[in-house]
Amino acid sequence: MSEVLNVEEIFASKVFTFGKMKERLPKSVYREVRQLMDWGGELSPASADVVAKAMKDWAVENGATHYTHWFQPLTGITAEKHDAFVTHPDTDGKMIMEFSGKELIKGEPDASSFPSGGLRATFEARGYTAWDVTSPAFLKEDATGVILCIPTAFCSYTGEALDKKTPLLRSMEAVSQQALRIVRLFGNDRATKVVANVGAEQEYFLVDREKYLRREDLVFAGRTLFGAPAPKGQELEDHYFGTIRERVGAYMKDLNVALWKLGVTARTQHNEAAPAQHELAPVYETANIAVDHNQIVMETMKKVAGRHGLTCLLHEKPFAGVNGSGKHNNWSLCTDDGVNLLDPGETPNENIQFLLVLACIIKAVDIHADLLRQSASDVGNDHRLGGHEAPPSIMSVFLGEQLEDVVKQLVETGEAARCIEGGKLETGVSTLPDFQKDATDRNRTSPFAFTGNKFEFRMVGSSDSVASPNTTLNAIVAEAFCEAADVLEKAREAGNLEVAVHDMIKEYMTAHQRIIFNGDGYSKEWVEEAARRGLPNFRSTVEAAGTLTTEKAVKLFEKFGIFTRVELESREEIIYEIYAKTINIEALTMIDMAGKRYIPAVVKYSRLVAQAVVAVREAGLEPEAQADLLREVNGNLSAARRALEGLKEAAAQAVAIKNAREQAFFYKDVVMKAMEELRTPIDALEMMVDKEIWPVPSYGELAFEI
Ligand code: ADP
Ligand code: MG
């Protein structure tokens, strides 16, 4: 029997929750912290000391020896620098563990080694981390010991954001302020803020660690750079929602426990479409906490995998030929008095506030389709978007039958008198209940789909932080709300609010209906249709990067104080840098594997075949098959050698390019092509060479033997 898990007891046991603060802080200090969480501001130095002491005492009681400001630099992952709670021993030589308010609130990690895109010259490498009071501190427990992690924002000496959290927090404030203006127009005087909620579904692959370690491409690049397809892929659709293998199940169980302790509401788990692919979904929560928690999910997934002799691959495309991994970013807006602005109710055609919100979102996505697409781009995701599994790289909005019909009526007549109802689904079996079905079916091919009471942004890559997509979503919707409120507030003063709202919904939906697409987003026809509609199609990360610094983007982000022009320019620069470095690592890995593993193995094999040719001939027979095989192997070997030289040369040329943008494009257009050219003969050889001699585990072994 396995031990009984008390989820209620372990949940958030490693988090310094409100509950623990309430228990451990004097009432007045607790109130001050709560106030700060809701309204911002600064903690007084005296209170900061009190909070720090309470936090430290709790952490130490739970075994902590160190603390860290936990932040999210532009590498896309998290960073930490551990400091022990150790201070000068007293005169008796006794050590007292200490942690001051100053240390809690502000940190000063050397910022020079994080990507800054030229924001911060190395000689002024000061960077500061500042406690994000809205995200609770937690204890990380592993072989390093127990570390108190304090979620922080990371800024430069001159105040520019060097991380993903700061702009996200700024965007949340912006959308809250502008959304409040909208709900006020509809008579809501109780709400004091509007919160962006996010639920990030996380896809991942699990492979056997021992096999993983035998493949340099997985170790260095996180994805296979070579590999012939296995005889079986996902065509039987037998993995999706299939029974979970015991070894994977044991992993999921440990993962859940580890996450629950950290206050992450891991809820749903299932096998995904590709062999060895799985998914975990938490319950949604406030955007910045969801972003922090998603980082914790990714980190914990990797860590727990190691304990099970597995490796968790978060790369968007670990294997060619089967589905890659994404991260569905579910997003909605909710007032603090409990109204989800994206809830249409039973009869959306009568819900004017919802229709206005929807119209604003449609407008925002249409105007800033480029930015939204950019926010979901990263190097790995380029292999996924536009394939036949993930959404295309073209932004569009899926509304579903019911809402599409409402929009159609509004556009055509200015009124939406009817609405399609769900109706009954008859099972046709007397012992099964009939049930009410939703008015709208799902569409899995849309990058931005309305799913009942939220939008599901499906473009995001599995390894990426969800900070950027949500920062962008919040920003573009804040702008649309602001523009709407500017007009409607005047109309209210003039006493014709109702007519103005009505006109605005019709106007927005008419002007921006080109972004609505309910068909098959994977089809070739859509690419052509989208081009006719004038929708942007950025096929790669490097092509999308420039959208950050268009006048339109700068105006948007500066207006709401989310990014300055300089911050945007630096972010664009970092995208090129990271892109170039990533492809360079991939190219070098291929050069290494081809030169040291594949080619020597093929040489060895071809010698055996050549010996067989001679032996058969000596035995008086014609070695027809052996000679054919030898010719074929030899031909591919020559091609591989040539391609290897080609790749070496391309990589050398790329490194010499000084301009970051130019260099990134060179990697995309030239180096990637040279990589493909090397892969082709090697993958062909894999199908000819003796398995005993082939130097790395195959796709079949990686995906099916765990
Ligand atoms: P599916 O795989 O069918 O899209 P899941 O249940 O796996 O659905 O995931 C849905 C995600 O959406 C969960 O993380 C869930 O908490 C989140 N979610 C549900 N309602 C909202 C909402 N109003 N706002 C944001 N996220 C939501
Ligand atoms: Mg989903």
PDB file of N, CA, C and O and ligand atoms in Angstrom, residues 201 279 328 330 442 444 454 456 458, ligand 2:
ATOM      1  N   GLU A 201      -1.038  25.829 -19.335  1.00  0.00           N
ATOM      2  CA  GLU A 201      -0.908  24.374 -19.490  1.00  0.00           C
ATOM      3  C   GLU A 201       0.485  24.090 -20.032  1.00  0.00           C
ATOM      4  O   GLU A 201       0.919  24.709 -20.994  1.00  0.00           O
ATOM      5  N   GLU A 279       1.336  16.310 -20.381  1.00  0.00           N
ATOM      6  CA  GLU A 279       0.928  17.684 -20.059  1.00  0.00           C
ATOM      7  C   GLU A 279       0.528  17.807 -18.597  1.00  0.00           C
ATOM      8  O   GLU A 279      -0.011  16.875 -18.007  1.00  0.00           O
ATOM      9  N   HIS A 328      -0.287  26.342 -23.524  1.00  0.00           N
ATOM     10  CA  HIS A 328      -1.525  27.103 -23.747  1.00  0.00           C
ATOM     11  C   HIS A 328      -1.696  28.106 -22.625  1.00  0.00           C
ATOM     12  O   HIS A 328      -1.777  27.741 -21.459  1.00  0.00           O
ATOM     13  N   ASN A 330      -3.994  30.419 -20.933  1.00  0.00           N
ATOM     14  CA  ASN A 330      -5.398  30.817 -20.753  1.00  0.00           C
ATOM     15  C   ASN A 330      -5.435  32.123 -20.000  1.00  0.00           C
ATOM     16  O   ASN A 330      -4.828  32.243 -18.932  1.00  0.00           O
ATOM     17  N   ARG A 442     -15.043  23.137 -30.017  1.00  0.00           N
ATOM     18  CA  ARG A 442     -13.653  23.577 -29.881  1.00  0.00           C
ATOM     19  C   ARG A 442     -13.008  23.736 -31.252  1.00  0.00           C
ATOM     20  O   ARG A 442     -13.410  23.109 -32.207  1.00  0.00           O
ATOM     21  N   ARG A 444      -9.045  23.459 -32.321  1.00  0.00           N
ATOM     22  CA  ARG A 444      -7.686  23.266 -31.799  1.00  0.00           C
ATOM     23  C   ARG A 444      -6.631  23.916 -32.677  1.00  0.00           C
ATOM     24  O   ARG A 444      -5.458  23.885 -32.358  1.00  0.00           O
ATOM     25  N   LYS A 454     -12.755  32.717 -21.309  1.00  0.00           N
ATOM     26  CA  LYS A 454     -11.344  33.110 -21.336  1.00  0.00           C
ATOM     27  C   LYS A 454     -10.844  32.965 -22.759  1.00  0.00           C
ATOM     28  O   LYS A 454     -11.489  32.303 -23.578  1.00  0.00           O
ATOM     29  N   GLU A 456      -7.688  31.473 -24.992  1.00  0.00           N
ATOM     30  CA  GLU A 456      -6.580  30.540 -24.882  1.00  0.00           C
ATOM     31  C   GLU A 456      -5.574  30.896 -25.970  1.00  0.00           C
ATOM     32  O   GLU A 456      -5.843  30.711 -27.155  1.00  0.00           O
ATOM     33  N   ARG A 458      -2.527  29.974 -27.813  1.00  0.00           N
ATOM     34  CA  ARG A 458      -1.896  28.661 -27.945  1.00  0.00           C
ATOM     35  C   ARG A 458      -0.541  28.689 -28.632  1.00  0.00           C
ATOM     36  O   ARG A 458       0.053  27.660 -28.904  1.00  0.00           O
TER      37      ARG A 458
HETATM   38 MG    MG B   2      -5.795  23.965 -23.739  1.00  0.00          MG
END
